[in-house]
Short mmCIF file of C-alpha atoms and ligand atoms in Angstrom, two decimals:
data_model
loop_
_atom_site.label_atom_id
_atom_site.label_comp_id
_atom_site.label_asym_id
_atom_site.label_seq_id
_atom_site.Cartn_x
_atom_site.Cartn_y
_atom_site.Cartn_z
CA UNK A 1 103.11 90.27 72.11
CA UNK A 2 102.52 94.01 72.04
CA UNK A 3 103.06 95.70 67.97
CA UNK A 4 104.89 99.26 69.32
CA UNK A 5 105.23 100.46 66.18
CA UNK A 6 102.70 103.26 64.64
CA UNK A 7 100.03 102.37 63.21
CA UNK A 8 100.56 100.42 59.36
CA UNK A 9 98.98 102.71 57.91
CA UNK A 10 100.87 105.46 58.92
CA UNK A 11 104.38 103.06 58.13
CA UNK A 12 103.35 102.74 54.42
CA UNK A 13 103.06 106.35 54.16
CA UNK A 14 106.05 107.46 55.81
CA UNK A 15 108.08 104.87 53.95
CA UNK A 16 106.80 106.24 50.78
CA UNK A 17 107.69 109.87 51.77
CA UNK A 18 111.10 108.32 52.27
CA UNK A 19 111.77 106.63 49.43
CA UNK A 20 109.80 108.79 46.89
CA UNK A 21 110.31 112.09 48.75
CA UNK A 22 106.34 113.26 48.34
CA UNK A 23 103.42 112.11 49.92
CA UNK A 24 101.33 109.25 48.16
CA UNK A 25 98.66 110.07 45.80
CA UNK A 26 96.72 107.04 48.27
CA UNK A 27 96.85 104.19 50.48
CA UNK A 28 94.81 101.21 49.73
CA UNK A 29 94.28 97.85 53.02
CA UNK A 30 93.59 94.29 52.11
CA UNK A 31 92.94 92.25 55.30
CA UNK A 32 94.95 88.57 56.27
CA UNK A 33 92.37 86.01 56.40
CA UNK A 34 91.72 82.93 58.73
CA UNK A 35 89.25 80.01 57.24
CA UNK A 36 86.75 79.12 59.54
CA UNK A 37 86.14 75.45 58.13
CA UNK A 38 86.17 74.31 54.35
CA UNK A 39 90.18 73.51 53.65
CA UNK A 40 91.44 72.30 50.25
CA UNK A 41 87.24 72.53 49.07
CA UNK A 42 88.33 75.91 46.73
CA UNK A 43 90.79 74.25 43.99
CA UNK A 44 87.50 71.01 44.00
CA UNK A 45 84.87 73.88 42.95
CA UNK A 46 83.55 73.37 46.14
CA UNK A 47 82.58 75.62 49.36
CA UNK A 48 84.55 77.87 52.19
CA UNK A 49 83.82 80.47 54.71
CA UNK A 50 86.95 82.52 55.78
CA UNK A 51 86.63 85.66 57.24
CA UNK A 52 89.07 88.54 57.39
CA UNK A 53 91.26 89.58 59.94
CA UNK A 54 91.81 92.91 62.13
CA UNK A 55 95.83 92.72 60.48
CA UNK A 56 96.18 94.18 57.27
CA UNK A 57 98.67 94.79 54.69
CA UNK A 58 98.94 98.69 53.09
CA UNK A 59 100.09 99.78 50.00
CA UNK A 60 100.51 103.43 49.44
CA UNK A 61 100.93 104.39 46.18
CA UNK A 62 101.05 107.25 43.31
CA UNK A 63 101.02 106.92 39.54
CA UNK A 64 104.60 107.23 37.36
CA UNK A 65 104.43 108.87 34.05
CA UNK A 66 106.37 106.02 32.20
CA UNK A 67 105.43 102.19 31.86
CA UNK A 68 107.35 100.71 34.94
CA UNK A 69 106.30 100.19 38.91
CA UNK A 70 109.04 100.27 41.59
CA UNK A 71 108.02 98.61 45.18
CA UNK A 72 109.52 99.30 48.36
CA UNK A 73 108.82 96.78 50.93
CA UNK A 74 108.95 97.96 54.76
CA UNK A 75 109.70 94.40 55.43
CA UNK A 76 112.60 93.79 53.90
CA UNK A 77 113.97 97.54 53.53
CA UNK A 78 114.23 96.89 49.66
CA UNK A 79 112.87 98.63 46.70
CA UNK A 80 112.60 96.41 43.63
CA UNK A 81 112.01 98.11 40.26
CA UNK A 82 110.79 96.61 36.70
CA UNK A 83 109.30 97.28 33.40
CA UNK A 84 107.35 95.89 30.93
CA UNK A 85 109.47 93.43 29.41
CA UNK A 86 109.73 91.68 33.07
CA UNK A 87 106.07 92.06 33.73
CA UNK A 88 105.35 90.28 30.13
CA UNK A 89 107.59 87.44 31.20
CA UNK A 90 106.35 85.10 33.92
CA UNK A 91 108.81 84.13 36.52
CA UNK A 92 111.27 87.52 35.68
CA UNK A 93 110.74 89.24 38.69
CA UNK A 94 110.93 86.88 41.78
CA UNK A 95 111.10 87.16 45.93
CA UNK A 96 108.14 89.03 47.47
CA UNK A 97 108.09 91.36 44.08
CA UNK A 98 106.77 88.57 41.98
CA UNK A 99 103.41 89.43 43.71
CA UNK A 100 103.43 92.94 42.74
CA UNK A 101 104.68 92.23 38.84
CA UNK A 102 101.67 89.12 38.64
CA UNK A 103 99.59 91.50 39.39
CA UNK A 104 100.43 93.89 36.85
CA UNK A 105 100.73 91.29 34.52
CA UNK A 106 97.60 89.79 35.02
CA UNK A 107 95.87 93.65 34.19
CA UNK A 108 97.62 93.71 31.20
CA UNK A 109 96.86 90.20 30.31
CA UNK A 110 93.01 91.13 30.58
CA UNK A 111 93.43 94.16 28.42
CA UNK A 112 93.73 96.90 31.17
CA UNK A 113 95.84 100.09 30.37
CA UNK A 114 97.55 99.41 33.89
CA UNK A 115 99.32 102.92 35.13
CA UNK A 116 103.13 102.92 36.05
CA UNK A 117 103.66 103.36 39.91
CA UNK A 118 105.46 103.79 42.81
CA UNK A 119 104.39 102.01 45.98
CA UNK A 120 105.55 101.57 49.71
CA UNK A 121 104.03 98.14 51.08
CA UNK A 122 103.73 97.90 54.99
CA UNK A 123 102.04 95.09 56.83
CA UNK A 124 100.84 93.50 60.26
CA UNK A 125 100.25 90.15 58.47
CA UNK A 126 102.82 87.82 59.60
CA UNK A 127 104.84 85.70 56.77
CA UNK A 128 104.29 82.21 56.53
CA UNK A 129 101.85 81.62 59.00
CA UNK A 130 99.07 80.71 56.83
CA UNK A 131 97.17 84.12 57.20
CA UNK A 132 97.31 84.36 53.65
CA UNK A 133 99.96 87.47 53.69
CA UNK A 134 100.54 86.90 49.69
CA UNK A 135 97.16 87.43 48.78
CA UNK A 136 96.68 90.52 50.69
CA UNK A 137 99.31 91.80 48.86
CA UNK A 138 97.92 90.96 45.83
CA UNK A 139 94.61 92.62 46.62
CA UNK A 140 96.80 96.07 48.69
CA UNK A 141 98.41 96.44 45.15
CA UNK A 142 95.34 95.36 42.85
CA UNK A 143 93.08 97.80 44.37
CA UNK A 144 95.89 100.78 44.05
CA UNK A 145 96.84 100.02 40.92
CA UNK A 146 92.42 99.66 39.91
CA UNK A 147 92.17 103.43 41.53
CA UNK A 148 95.07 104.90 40.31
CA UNK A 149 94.47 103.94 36.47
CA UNK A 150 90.40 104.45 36.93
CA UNK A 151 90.27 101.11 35.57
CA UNK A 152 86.93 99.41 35.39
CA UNK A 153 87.25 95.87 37.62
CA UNK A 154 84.08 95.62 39.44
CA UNK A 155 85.01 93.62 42.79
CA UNK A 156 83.90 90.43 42.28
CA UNK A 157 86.23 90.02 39.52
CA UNK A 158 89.39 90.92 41.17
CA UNK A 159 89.90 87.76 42.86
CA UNK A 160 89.98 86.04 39.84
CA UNK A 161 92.92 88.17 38.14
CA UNK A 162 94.58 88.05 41.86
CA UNK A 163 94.83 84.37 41.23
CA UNK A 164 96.00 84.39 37.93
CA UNK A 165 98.74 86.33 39.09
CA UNK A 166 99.55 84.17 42.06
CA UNK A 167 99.05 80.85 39.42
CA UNK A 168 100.86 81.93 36.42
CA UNK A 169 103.11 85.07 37.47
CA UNK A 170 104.19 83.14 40.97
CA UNK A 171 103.76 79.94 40.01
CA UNK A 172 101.85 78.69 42.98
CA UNK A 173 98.39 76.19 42.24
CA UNK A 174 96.16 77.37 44.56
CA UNK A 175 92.72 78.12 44.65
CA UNK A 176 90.32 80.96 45.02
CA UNK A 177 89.58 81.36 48.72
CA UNK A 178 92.65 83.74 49.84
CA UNK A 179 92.10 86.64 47.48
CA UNK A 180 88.31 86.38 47.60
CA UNK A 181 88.50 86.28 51.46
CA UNK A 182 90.68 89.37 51.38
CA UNK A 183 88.87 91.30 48.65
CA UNK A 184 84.85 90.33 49.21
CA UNK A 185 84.89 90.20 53.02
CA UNK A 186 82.68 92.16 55.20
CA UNK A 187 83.09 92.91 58.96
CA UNK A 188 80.81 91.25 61.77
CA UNK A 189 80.40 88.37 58.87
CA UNK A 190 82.26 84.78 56.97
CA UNK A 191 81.98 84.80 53.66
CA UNK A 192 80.39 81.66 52.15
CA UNK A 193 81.87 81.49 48.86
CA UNK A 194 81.34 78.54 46.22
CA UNK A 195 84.22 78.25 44.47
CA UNK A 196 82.46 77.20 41.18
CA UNK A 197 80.00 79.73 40.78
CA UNK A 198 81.67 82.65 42.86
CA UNK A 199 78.58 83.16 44.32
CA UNK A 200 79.16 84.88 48.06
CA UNK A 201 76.62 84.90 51.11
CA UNK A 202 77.76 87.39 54.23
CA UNK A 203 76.62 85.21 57.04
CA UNK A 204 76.56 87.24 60.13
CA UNK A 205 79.40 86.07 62.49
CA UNK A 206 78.80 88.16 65.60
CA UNK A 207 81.03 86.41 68.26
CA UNK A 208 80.82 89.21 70.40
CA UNK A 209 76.90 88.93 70.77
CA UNK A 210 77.18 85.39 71.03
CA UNK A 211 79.38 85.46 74.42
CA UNK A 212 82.46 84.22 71.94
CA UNK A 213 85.77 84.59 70.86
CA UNK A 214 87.58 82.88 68.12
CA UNK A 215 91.66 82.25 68.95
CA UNK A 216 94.04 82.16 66.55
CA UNK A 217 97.04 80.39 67.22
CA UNK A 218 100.11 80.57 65.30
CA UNK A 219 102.26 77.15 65.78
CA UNK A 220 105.20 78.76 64.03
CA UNK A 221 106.22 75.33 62.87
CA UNK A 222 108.50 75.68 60.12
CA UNK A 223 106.61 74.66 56.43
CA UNK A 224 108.42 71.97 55.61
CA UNK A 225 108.08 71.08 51.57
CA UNK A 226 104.75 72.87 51.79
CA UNK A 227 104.53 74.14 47.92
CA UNK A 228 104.81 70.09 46.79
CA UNK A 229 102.71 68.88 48.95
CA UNK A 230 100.07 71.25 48.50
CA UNK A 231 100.66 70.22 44.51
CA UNK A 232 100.54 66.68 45.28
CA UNK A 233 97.01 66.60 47.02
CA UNK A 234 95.51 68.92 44.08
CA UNK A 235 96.87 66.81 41.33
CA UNK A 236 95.27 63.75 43.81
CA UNK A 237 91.97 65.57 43.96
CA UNK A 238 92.13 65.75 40.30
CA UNK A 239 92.80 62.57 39.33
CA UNK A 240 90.18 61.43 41.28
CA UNK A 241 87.35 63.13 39.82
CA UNK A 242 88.65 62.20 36.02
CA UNK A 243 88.04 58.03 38.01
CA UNK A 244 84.93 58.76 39.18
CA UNK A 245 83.66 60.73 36.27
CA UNK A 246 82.95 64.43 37.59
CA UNK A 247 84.74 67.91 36.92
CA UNK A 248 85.43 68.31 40.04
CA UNK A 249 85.16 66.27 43.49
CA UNK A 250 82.33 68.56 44.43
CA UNK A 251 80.05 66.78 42.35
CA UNK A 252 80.11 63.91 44.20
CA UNK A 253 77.08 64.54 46.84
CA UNK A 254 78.33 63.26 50.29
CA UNK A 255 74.60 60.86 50.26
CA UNK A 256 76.93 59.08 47.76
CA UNK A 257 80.23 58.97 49.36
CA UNK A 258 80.27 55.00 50.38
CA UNK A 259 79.53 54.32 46.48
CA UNK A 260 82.26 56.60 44.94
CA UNK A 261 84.71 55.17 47.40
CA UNK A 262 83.94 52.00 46.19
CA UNK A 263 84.74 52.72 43.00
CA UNK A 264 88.14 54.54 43.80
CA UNK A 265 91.48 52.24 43.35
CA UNK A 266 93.63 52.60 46.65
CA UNK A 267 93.24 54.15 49.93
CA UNK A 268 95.06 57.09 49.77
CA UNK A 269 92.74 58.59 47.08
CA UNK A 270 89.70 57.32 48.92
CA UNK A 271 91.00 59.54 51.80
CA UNK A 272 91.32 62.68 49.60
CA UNK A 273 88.05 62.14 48.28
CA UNK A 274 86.38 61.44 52.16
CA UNK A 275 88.10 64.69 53.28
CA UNK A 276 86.41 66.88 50.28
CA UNK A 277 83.19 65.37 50.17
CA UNK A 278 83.09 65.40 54.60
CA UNK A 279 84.81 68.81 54.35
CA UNK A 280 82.33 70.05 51.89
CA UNK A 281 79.26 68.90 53.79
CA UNK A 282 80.76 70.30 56.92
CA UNK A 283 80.79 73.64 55.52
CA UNK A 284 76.72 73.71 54.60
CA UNK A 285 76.04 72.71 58.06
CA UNK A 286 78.24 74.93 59.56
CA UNK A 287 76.89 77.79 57.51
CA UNK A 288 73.08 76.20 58.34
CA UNK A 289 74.10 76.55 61.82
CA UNK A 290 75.23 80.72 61.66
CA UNK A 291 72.42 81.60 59.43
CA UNK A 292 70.02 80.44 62.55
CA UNK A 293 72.41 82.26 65.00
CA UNK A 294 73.80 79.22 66.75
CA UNK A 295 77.58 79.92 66.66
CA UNK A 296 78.39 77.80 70.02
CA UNK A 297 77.11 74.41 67.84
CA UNK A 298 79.47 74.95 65.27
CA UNK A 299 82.15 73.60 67.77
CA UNK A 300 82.07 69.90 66.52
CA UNK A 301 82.20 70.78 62.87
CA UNK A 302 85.32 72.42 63.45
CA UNK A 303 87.06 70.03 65.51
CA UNK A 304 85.54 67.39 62.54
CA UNK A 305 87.35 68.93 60.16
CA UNK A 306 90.76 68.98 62.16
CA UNK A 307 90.46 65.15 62.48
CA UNK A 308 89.84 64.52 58.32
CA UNK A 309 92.75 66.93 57.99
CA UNK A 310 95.08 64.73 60.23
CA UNK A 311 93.85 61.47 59.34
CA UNK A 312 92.52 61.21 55.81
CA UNK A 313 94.30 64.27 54.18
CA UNK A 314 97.19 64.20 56.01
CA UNK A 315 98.42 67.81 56.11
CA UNK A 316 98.93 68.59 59.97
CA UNK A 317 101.84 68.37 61.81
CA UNK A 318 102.39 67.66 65.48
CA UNK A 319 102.74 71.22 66.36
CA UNK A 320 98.94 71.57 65.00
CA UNK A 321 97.41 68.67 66.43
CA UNK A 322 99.23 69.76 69.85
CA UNK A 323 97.29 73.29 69.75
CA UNK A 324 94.37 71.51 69.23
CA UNK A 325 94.15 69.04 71.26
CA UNK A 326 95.67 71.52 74.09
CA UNK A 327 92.79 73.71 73.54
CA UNK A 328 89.79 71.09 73.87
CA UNK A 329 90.99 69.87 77.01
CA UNK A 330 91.20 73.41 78.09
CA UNK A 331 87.51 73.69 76.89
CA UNK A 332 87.78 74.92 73.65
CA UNK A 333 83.91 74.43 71.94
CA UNK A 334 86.12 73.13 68.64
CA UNK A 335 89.50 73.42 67.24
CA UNK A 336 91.21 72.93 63.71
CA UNK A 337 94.07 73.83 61.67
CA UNK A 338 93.00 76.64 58.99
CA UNK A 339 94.96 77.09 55.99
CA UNK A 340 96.87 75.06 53.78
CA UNK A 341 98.39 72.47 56.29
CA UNK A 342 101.76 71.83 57.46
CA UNK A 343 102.15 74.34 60.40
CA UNK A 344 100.40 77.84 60.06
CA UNK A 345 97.39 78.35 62.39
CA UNK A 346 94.97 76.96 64.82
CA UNK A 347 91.95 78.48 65.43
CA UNK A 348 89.80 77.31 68.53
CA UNK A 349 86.17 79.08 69.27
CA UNK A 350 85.87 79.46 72.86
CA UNK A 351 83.50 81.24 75.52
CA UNK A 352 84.63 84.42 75.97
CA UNK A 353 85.90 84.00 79.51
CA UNK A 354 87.96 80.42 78.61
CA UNK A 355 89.94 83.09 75.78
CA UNK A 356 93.27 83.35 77.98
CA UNK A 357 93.11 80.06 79.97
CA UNK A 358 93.06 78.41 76.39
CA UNK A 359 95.67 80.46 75.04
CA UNK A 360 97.71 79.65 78.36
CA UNK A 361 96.90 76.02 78.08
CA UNK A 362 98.41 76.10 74.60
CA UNK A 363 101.61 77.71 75.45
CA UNK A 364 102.17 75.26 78.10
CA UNK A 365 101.59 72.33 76.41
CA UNK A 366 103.98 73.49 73.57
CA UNK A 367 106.60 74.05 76.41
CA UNK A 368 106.16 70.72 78.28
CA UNK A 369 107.39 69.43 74.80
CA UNK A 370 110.10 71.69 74.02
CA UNK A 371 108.35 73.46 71.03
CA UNK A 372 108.66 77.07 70.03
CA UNK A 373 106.10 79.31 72.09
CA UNK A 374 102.95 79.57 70.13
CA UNK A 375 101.57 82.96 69.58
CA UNK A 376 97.86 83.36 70.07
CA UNK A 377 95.53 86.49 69.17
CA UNK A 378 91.85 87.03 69.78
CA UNK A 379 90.48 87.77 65.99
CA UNK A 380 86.80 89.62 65.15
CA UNK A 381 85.74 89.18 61.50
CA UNK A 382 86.68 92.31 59.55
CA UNK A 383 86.60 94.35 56.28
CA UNK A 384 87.92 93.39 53.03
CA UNK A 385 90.23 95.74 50.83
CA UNK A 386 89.58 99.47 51.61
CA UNK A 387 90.99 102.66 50.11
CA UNK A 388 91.63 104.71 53.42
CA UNK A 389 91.70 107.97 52.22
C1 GLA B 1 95.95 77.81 50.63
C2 GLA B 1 95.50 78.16 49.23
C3 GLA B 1 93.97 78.19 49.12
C4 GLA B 1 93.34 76.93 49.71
C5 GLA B 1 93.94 76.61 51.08
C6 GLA B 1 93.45 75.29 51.61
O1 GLA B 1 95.61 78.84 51.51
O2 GLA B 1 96.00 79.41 48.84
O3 GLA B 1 93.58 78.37 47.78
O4 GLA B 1 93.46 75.85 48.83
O5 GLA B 1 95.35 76.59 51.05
O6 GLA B 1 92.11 75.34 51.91
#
């Protein structure tokens, strides 16, 4: 589907010279991100490699003299105002503005002398699809509000306070992947990220070179009781690790798997714990594999990870496994799910010549069974938050 609107760049500014009748003072991009294997690792201290994407969210912005921020959002045409009682109280400001007050809560909460703003939010990362849209505008309105108050936050320890926001202001347990994918990526490269340390390797991803092309397919399957589920698996992931006797299920080294399994009480948490530790593993192969250049190999890894999603984690949903499985018969190299689970996105690496008859095999199998039409895009690895200007 063809975007014929101008440029989002150009939307966040406008909008702000509509709203706030000047031009903004800046305009800051954080990228949507895809996750090219490692799912559910982050929140077990373990390892991912997401890479950004070419659609970004912009927040164009300019200080206010007192101590309050007011937000329009293109998206919704709405322009949500608060102060500092409702940033000091977690849970006061709610909807899509909740983002924006976390993070200025979060600031404050680490002892930064946060400026009052206006800003006009425009973005090309769709809602709900599991690209991660909430984090980039975390990271579009961290990095404004971090230039706009000269505040000292080196990068790497923005995701962090993105989080917290996201955790405590939103009230949403996930990890650290999304805002470190959208704040410490680099273009041409995944960024292999352990979640413990926050140690981060660029590996060079150069598809293009490679005679590749990475698909991302968006199932548009509703998220169905997403926020629970995503709750239930971490509190799973949790309790095992307190029964096995680690911090965290990344301790347990996959040469050790069969043992700890042993030891575990029921099935279902031996399948949360066989996802991690596989998922894990499959992520320090997969980066083995990119570090010597062989991006075609990684195909298997990928479509690996798909299957411990579906049958030992249990987070897919037919529309998912459909796009999958559509796109390996169609000759996909590998295929998974990337995200959180329950719908979102498929993403299938492919030669670059097999991009549209994958695509079109996808689409069709969705319509021989009456789904929704899928929407696919080509994606290249891109740049984390930017100021533009
Ligand atoms: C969501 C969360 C991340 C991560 C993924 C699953 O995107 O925000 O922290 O847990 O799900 O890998």
């Amino acid at each position: 589907m063809t975007d014929h609107r101008p440029d989002v760049t150009r939307r966040a500014s406008t909008g702000f010279q509509t709203v706030y009748g000047e031009a903004p003072a800046g305009r800051w991009a954080a990228p949507g991100r895809v996750n090219l294997i490692g799912e559910h690792t982050d929140y077990n201290d373990g390892f991912v490699l997401p890479f950004a994407l070419p659609l970004r969210t912009v927040a164009a912005a300019a200080p206010q003299a007192d101590d309050t921020w007011t937000v329009w959002s293109e998206l919704t045409g709405e322009t949500v105002g608060f102060g500092a009682d409702e940033v000091a109280a977690p849970g006061r400001v709610t909807g899509w503005g909740a983002y924006v007050a976390g993070v200025v809560w979060a600031l404050r909460e680490a002892g930064h002398q946060v400026p009052g703003a206006r800003l006009a939010i425009a973005s090309d990362v769709p809602l709900g699809a599991g690209l991660s849209s909430s984090a980039a505008l975390e990271a579009a309105v961290l990095t404004a509000l971090v230039d706009l108050g000269g505040l000292s936050l080196p990068t790497e320890d923005q995701p962090r306070l993105a989080q917290r926001a996201e955790n405590h202001y939103v009230g949403a347990p996930t990890g650290i992947m999304d805002q470190s994918a959208t704040i410490r990526c680099r273009a041409g490269h995944a960024l292999f990220l352990d979640c413990r340390s926050e140690q981060v390797e660029h590996v060079p991803f150069d598809l293009i070179r490679a005679g590749l092309a990475i698909l991302v397919i968006d199932s548009h399957a509703p998220h169905r009781h997403v926020d629970g589920e995503y709750a239930a698996r971490r509190a799973g992931c949790e309790r095992a690790a307190a029964l096995l006797g680690v911090p965290a299920l990344r301790d347990v080294p996959a040469g050790e798997l069969d043992t700890a399994l042993a030891r575990l009480p029921d099935d279902e948490t031996r399948r949360l714990v066989r996802h991690v530790v596989t998922e894990d593993q499959r992520v320090l192969d997969t980066v083995a594999l990119l570090r010597g250049g062989r991006i075609r190999h990684i195909g298997g890894l990928l479509t690996a990870s798909h299957a411990s999603m579906r049958d030992d984690f249990a987070i897919t949903v037919p529309e998912v496994d459909t796009a999958v499985e559509a796109a390996l018969t169609a000759g996909a190299l590998g295929a998974r799910m990337t995200g959180g689970g329950f719908g979102g996105c498929v993403l299938a690496l492919v030669e670059t010549a097999d991009a549209d008859r994958v695509a079109a095999a996808v689409t069709s199998a969705y319509a021989a069974r009456g789904l929704t039409a899928p929407t696919p895009r080509t994606v290249t690895p891109s740049t984390g938050t930017t100021r533009l200007n």
